[in-house]
Short mmCIF file of C-alpha atoms in Angstrom, two decimals:
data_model
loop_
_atom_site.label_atom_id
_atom_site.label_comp_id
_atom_site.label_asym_id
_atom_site.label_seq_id
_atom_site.Cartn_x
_atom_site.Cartn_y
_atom_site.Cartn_z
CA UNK E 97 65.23 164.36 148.61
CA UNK E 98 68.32 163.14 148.42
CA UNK E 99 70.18 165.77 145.97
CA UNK E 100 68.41 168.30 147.93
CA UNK E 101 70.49 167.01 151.21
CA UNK E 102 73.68 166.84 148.99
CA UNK E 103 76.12 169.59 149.56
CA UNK E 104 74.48 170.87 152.73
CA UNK E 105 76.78 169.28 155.04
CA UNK E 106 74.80 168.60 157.70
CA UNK E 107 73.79 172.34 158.16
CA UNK E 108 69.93 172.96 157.71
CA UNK E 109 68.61 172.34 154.77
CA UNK E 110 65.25 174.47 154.12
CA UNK E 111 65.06 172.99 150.49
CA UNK E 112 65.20 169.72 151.70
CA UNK E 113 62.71 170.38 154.77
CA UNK E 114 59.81 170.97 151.77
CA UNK E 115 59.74 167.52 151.02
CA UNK E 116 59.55 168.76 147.26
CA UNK E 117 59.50 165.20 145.08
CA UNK E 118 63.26 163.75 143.70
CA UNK E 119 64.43 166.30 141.02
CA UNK E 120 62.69 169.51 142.37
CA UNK E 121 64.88 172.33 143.51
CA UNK E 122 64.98 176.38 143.95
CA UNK E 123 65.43 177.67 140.50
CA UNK E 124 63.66 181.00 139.89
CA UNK E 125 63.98 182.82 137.07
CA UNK E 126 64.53 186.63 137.59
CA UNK E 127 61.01 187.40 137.60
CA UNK E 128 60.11 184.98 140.05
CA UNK E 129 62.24 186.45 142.60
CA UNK E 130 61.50 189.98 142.24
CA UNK E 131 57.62 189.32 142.27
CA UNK E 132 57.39 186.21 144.87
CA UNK E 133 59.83 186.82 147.12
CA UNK E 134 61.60 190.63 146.60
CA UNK E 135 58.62 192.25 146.34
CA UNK E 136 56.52 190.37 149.29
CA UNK E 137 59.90 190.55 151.58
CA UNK E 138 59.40 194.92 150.76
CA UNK E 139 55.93 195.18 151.33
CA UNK E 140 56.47 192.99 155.00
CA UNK E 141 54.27 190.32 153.38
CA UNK E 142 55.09 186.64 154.30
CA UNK E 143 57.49 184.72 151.98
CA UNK E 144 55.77 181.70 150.05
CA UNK E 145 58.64 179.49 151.69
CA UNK E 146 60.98 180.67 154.69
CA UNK E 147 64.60 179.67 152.44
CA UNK E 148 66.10 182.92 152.08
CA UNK E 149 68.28 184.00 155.17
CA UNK E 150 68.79 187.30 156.26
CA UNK E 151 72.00 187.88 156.53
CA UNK E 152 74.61 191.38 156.60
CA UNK E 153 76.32 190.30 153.04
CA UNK E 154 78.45 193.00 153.80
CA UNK E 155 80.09 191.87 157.32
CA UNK E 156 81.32 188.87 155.69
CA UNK E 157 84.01 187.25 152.93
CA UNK E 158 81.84 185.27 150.14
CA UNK E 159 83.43 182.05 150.99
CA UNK E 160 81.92 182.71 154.40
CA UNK E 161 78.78 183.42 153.24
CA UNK E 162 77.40 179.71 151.90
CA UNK E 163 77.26 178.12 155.95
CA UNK E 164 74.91 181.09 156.82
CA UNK E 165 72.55 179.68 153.98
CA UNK E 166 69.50 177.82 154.51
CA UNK E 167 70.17 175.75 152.02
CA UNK E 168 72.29 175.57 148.39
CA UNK E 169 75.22 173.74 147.21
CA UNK E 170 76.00 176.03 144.53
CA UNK E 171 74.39 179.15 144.49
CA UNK E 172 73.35 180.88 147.79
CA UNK E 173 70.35 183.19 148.53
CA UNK E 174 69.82 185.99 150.71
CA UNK E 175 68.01 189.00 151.74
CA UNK E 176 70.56 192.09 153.18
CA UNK E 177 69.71 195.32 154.12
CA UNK E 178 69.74 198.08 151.69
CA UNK E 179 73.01 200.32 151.83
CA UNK E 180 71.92 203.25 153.14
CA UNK E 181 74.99 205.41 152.48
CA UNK E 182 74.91 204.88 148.91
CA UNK E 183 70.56 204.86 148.05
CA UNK E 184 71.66 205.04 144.46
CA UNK E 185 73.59 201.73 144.60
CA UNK E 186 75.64 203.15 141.53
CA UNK E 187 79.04 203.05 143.32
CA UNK E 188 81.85 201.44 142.08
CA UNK E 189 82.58 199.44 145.26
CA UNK E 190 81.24 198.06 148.43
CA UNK E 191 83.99 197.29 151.14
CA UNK E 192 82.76 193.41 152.81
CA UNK E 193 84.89 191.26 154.83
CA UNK E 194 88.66 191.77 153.49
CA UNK E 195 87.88 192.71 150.26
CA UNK E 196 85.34 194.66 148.26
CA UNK E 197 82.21 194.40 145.72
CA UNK E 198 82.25 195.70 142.80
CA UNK E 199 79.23 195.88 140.12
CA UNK E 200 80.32 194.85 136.63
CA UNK E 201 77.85 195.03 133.48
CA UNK E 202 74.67 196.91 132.79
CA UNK E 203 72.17 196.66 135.46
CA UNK E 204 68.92 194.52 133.94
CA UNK E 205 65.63 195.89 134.72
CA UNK E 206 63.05 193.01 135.50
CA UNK E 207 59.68 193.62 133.99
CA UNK E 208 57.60 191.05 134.81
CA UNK E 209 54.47 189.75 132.75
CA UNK E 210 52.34 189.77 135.76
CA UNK E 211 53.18 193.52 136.25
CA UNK E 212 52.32 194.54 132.39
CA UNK E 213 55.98 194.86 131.28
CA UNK E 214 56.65 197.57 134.02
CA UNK E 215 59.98 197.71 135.13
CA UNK E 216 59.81 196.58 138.95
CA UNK E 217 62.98 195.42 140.13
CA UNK E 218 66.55 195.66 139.04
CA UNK E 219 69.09 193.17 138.97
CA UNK E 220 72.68 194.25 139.70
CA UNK E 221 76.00 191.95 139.16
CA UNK E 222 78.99 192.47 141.50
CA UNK E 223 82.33 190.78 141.40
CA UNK E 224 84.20 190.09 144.48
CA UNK E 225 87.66 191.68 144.75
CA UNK E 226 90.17 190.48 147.52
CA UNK E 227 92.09 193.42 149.45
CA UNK E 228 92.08 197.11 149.25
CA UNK E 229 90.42 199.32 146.12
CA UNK E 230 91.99 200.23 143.77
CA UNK E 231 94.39 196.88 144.40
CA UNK E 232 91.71 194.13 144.88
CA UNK E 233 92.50 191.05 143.52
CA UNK E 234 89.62 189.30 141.52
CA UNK E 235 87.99 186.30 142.47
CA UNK E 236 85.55 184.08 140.67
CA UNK E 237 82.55 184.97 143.36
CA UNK E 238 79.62 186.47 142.02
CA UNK E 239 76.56 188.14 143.61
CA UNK E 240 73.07 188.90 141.80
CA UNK E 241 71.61 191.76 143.69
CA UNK E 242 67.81 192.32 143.07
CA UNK E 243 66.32 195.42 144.41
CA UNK E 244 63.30 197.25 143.87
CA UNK E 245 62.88 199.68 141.06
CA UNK E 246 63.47 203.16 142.23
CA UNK E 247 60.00 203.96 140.52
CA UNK E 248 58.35 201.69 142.33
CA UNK E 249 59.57 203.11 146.18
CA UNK E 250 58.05 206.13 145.35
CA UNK E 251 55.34 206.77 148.08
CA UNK E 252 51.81 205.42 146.78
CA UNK E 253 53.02 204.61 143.48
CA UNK E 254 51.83 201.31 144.28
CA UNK E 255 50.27 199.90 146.97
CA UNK E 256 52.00 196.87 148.22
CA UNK E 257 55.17 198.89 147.84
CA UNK E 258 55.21 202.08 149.83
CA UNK E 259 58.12 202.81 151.41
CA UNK E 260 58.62 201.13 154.70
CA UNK E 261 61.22 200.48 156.80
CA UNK E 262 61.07 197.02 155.39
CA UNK E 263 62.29 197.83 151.82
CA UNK E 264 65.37 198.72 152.65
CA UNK E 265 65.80 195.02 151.93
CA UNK E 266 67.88 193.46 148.49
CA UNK E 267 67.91 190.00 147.47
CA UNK E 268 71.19 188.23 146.47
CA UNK E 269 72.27 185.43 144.91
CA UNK E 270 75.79 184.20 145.74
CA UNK E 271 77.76 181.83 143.32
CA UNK E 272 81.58 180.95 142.40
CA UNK E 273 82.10 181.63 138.90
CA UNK E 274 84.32 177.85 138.78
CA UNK E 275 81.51 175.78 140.96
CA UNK E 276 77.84 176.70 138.67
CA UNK E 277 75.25 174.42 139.01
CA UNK E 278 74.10 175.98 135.32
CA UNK E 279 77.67 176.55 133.81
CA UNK E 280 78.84 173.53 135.09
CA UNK E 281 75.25 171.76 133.66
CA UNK E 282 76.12 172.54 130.46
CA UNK E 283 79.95 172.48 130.19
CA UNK E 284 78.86 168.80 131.07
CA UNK E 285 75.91 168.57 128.62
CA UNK E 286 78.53 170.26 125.72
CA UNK E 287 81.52 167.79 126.64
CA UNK E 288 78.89 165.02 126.35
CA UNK E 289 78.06 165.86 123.63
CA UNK E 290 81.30 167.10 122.42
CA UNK E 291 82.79 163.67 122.69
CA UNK E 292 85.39 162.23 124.99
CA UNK E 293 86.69 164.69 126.63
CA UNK E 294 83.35 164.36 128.50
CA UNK E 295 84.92 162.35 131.25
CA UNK E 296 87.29 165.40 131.67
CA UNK E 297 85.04 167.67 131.81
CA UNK E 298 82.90 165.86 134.18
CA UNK E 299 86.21 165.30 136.27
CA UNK E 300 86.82 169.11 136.31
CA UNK E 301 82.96 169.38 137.26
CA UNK E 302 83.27 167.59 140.52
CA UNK E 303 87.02 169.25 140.91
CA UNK E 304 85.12 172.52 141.05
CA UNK E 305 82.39 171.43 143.54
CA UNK E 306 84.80 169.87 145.80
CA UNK E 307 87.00 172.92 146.31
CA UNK E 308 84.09 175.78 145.71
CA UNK E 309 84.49 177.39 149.48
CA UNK E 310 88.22 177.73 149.05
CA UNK E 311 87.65 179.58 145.84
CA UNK E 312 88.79 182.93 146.02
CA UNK Q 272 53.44 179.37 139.70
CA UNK Q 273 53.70 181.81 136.58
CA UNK Q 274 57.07 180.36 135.67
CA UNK Q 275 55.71 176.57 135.81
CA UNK Q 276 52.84 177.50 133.50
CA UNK Q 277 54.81 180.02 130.84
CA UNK Q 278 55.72 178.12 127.71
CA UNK Q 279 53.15 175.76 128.53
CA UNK Q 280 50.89 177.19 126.23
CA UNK Q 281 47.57 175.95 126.99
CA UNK Q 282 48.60 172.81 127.03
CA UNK Q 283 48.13 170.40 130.10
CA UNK Q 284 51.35 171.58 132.51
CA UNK Q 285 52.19 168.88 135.24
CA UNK Q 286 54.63 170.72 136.91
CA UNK Q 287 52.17 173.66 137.49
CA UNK Q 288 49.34 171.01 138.49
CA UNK Q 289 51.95 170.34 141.46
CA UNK Q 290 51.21 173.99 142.59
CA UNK Q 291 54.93 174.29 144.42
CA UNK Q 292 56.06 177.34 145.65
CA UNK Q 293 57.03 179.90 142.78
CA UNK Q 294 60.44 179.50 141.85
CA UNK Q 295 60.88 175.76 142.40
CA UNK Q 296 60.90 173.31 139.31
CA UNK Q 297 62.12 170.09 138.17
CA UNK Q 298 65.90 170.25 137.41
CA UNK Q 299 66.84 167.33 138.57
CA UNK Q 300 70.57 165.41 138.49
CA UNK Q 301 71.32 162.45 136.51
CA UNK Q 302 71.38 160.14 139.64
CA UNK Q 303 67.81 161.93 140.78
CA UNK Q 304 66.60 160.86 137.40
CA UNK Q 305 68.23 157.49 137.50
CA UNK Q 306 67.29 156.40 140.70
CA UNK Q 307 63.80 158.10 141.23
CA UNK Q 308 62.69 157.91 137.75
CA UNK Q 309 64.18 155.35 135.82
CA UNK Q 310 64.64 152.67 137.80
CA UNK Q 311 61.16 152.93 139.39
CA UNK Q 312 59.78 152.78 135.91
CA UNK Q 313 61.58 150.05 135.21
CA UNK Q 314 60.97 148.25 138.44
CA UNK Q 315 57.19 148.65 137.76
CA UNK Q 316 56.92 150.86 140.95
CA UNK Q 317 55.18 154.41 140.73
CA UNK Q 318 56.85 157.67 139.86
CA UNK Q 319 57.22 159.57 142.75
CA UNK Q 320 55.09 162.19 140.86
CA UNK Q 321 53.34 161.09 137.18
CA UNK Q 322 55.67 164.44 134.96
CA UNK Q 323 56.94 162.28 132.30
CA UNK Q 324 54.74 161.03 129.50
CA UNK Q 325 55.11 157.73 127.55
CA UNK Q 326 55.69 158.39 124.39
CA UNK Q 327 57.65 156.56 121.30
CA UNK Q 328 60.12 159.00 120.53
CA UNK Q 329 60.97 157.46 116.89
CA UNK Q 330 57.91 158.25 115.57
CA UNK Q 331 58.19 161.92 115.53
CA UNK Q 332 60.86 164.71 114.35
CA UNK Q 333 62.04 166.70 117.50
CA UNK Q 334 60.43 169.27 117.18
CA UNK Q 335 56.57 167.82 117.67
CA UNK Q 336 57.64 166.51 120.99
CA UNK Q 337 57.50 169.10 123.09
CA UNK Q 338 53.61 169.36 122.56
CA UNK Q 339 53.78 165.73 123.77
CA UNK Q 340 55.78 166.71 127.09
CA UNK Q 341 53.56 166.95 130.24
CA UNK Q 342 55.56 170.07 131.14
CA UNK Q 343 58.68 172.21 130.33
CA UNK Q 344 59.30 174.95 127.91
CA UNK Q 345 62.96 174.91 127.52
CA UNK Q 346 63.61 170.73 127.73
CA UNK Q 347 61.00 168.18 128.00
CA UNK Q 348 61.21 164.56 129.47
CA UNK Q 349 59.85 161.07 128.21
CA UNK Q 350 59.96 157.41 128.92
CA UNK Q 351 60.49 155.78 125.53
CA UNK Q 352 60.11 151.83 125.07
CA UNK Q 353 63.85 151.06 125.01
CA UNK Q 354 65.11 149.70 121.23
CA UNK Q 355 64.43 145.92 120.76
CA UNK Q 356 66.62 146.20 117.62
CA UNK Q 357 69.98 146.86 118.73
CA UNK Q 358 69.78 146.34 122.46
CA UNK Q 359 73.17 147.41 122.89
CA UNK Q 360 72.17 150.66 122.00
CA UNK Q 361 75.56 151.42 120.32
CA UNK Q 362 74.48 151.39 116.78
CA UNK Q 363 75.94 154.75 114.71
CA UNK Q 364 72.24 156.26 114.25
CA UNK Q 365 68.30 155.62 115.30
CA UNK Q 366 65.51 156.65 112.23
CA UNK Q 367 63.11 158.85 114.13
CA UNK Q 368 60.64 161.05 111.80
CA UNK Q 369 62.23 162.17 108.74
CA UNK Q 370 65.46 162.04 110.50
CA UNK Q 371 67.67 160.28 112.77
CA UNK Q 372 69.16 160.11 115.70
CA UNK Q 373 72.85 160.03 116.09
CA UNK Q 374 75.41 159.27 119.68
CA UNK Q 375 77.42 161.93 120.08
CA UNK Q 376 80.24 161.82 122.81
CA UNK Q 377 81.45 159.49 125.11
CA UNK Q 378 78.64 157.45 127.56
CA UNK Q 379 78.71 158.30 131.08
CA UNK Q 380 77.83 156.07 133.48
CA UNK Q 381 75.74 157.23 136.34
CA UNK Q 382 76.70 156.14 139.93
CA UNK Q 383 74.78 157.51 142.27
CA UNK Q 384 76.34 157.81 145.93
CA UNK Q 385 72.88 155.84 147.07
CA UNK Q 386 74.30 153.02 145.44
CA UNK Q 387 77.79 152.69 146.97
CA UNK Q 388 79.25 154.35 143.62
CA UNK Q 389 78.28 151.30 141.56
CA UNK Q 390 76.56 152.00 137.91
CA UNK Q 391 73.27 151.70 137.91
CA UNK Q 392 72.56 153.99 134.52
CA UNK Q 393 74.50 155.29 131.65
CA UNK Q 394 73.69 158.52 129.71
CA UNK Q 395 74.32 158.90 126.44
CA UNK Q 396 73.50 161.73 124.16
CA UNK Q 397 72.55 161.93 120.79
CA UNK Q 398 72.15 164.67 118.17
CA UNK Q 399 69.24 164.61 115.48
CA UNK Q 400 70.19 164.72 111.98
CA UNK Q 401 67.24 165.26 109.28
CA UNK Q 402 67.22 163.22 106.00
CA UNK Q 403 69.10 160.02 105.41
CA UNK Q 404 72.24 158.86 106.73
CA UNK Q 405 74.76 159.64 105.94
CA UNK Q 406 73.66 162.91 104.09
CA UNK Q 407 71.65 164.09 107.05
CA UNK Q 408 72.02 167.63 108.25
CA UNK Q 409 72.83 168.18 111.56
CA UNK Q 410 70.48 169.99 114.15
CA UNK Q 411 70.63 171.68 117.00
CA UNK Q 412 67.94 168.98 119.02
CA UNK Q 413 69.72 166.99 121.78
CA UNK Q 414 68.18 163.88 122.98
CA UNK Q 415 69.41 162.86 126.39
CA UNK Q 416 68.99 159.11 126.55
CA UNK Q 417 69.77 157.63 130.31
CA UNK Q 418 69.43 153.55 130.59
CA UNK Q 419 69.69 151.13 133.10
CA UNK Q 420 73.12 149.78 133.12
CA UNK Q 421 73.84 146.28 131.36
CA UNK Q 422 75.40 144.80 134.06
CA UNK Q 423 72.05 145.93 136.51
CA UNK Q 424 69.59 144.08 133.94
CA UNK Q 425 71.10 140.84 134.89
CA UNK Q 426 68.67 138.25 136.41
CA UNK Q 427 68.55 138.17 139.90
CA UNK Q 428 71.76 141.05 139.97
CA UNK Q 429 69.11 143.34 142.22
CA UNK Q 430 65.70 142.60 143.64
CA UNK Q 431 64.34 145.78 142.41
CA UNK Q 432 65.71 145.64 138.99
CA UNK Q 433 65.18 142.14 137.93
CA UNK Q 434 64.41 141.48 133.86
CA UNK Q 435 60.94 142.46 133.12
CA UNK Q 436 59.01 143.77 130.50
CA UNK Q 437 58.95 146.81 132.00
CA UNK Q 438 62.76 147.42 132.06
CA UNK Q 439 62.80 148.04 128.26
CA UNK Q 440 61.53 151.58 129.05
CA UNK Q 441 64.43 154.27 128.81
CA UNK Q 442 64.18 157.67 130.24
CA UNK Q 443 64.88 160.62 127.87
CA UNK Q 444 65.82 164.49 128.65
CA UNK Q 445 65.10 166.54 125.34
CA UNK Q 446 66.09 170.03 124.23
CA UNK Q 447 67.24 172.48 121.24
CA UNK Q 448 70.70 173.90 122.05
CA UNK Q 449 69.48 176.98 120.97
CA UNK Q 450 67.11 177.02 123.67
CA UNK Q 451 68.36 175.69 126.34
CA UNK Q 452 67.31 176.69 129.62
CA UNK Q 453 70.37 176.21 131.41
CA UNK Q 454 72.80 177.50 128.76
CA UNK Q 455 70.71 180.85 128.68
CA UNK Q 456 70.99 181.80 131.96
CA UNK Q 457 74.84 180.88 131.78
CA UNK Q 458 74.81 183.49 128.89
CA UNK Q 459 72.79 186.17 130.39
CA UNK Q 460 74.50 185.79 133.63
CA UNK Q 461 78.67 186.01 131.86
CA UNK Q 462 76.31 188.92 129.62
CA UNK Q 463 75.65 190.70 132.93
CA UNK Q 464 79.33 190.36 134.15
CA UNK Q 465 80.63 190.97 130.46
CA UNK Q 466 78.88 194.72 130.02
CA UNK Q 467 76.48 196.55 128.42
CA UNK Q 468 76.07 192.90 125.87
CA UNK Q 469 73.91 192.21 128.78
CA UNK Q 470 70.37 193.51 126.86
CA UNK Q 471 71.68 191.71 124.04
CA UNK Q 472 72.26 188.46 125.79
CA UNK Q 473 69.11 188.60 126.77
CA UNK Q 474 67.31 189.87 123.64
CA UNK Q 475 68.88 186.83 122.08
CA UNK Q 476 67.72 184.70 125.22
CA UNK Q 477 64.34 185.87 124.47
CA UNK Q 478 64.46 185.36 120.92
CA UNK Q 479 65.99 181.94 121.50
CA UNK Q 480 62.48 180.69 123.41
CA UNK Q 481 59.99 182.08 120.99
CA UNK Q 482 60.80 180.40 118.42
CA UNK Q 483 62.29 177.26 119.94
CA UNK Q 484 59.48 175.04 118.57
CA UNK Q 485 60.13 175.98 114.89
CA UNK Q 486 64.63 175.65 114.81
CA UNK Q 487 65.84 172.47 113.33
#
């Protein structure tokens, strides 16, 4: 499809390689990737589609991150091995690349329907901070970390996800707060409707697209 | 997928009946539905897959569309036979229901790269106001309208989108701005960064879908 080539820059594109129909793209909603693709990835089940790389989030700067997707011009997914050091995850920071992660907000538990409103995964925001704690320097890259809920990795608690060596696995999504497929989606949407400053804001749109990987 | 058929409630879902992998939906871009959609409609050629439903969106209020939708629980698509009227299409408001439809912002005309930048559609949207102009009240239902560009209804201007009776279809993206799929996850996702808001964000979120058919 030809938005699903768009932004991939001649780098695989898995989402394109599906052959999905024009218009049809990766968006899950937080369920979705806990249950489909979290939870199989855990319990060393095959993935309903091979898109989400595996790849050491930690080794690398976010702006390095989007080439080692299989696909995405806007927001990025992967699967990284669980930190090991910290099991709780409740740190305040995460040294990667040059600068640092650090979680911001409440952590959201994600209950799916399927699973009778029992909490089975956990989904974790982290800002990126450029440099040395406590000096980092914000930037507008964001990362979605879904892991399994402790609960759940409790041996025999259920069965497709005993502890194995595979769930040491988290699933990320990686996005620049100033290049958002949905933010920018409806900044355009609101400026359309807002009147004319929806050429600006459609200007600023691309602006932000163009420039996303220098971001930081 | 579970995703595809929540907020489909019993009703016939088209993007489930496509059975793609979970996570992956129609969201597509204005050129995607441009030149996939529209023009192919227009051009009497067949959709790549049959998602939107024919229906004449003046002779309903908003809110008893979505039943009418093929798919979608958050915005819901439609080809509607395109005004005789005012052909134009640049008239201050459109009866629809007890209502009417209003523009709202500036047209944007949609050049897709396919097409060597040159317009080929223009998107407008409009806001429905219920009662009589000009003492309607305002709602929060936004009507996406894309057409095919004057200049590309010309005789003869392109093979594929020659004058016929076909072309006076127009392609329509509907949704409550209360309820809008892509401005929710924007808000749940700043919620996240912002703090412990985050359960609220997405209590509202959740609040904002259930009762999405009754706001106007």
């Amino acid at each position: 499809a030809a938005a699903a080539a768009e932004g991939s820059s001649g780098r695989r594109d898995a989402e394109a390689e599906l052959n999905l129909p024009p218009g049809f793209r990766f968006h899950p909603t937080d369920d979705e990737l806990v249950v489909h693709y979290l939870c199989r990835k855990v319990a060393g089940q095959p993935q309903p589609v091979p898109i989400i790389a595996e790849v050491d989030l930690y080794k690398f700067n976010p702006w390095d991150l989007p080439e080692r997707a299989l696909f995405g011009s806007r927001e990025w997914y992967f699967f990284t091995p669980r930190d090991r050091k910290y099991p709780n995850g409740s740190r305040p920071n995460r040294s990667a690349g040059t600068g640092y992660w650090k979680a911001t907000g409440a952590d959201k538990p994600v209950a799916p329907k399927e699973s009778g409103g029992r909490t089975v995964g956990i989904k974790k925001a982290l800002v990126f901070y450029s440099g040395r704690a406590p000096r980092g320097v914000k930037t507008d890259w964001i990362m979605h970390e879904y892991r399994i809920a402790e609960a759940d990795r409790a041996p025999g608690k259920k069965g497709s996800l005993k502890v194995t060596p595979l769930d040491e696995w988290v699933l990320c999504r990686l996005y620049n707060k100033k290049n958002n497929w949905e933010k920018l989606k409806v900044e355009q949407d609101m400026a359309v409707e807002a009147g004319p400053n929806g050429e600006v804001m459609d200007a600023l749109a691309t602006d932000a697209m163009s420039d996303s990987f220098q971001t930081h």
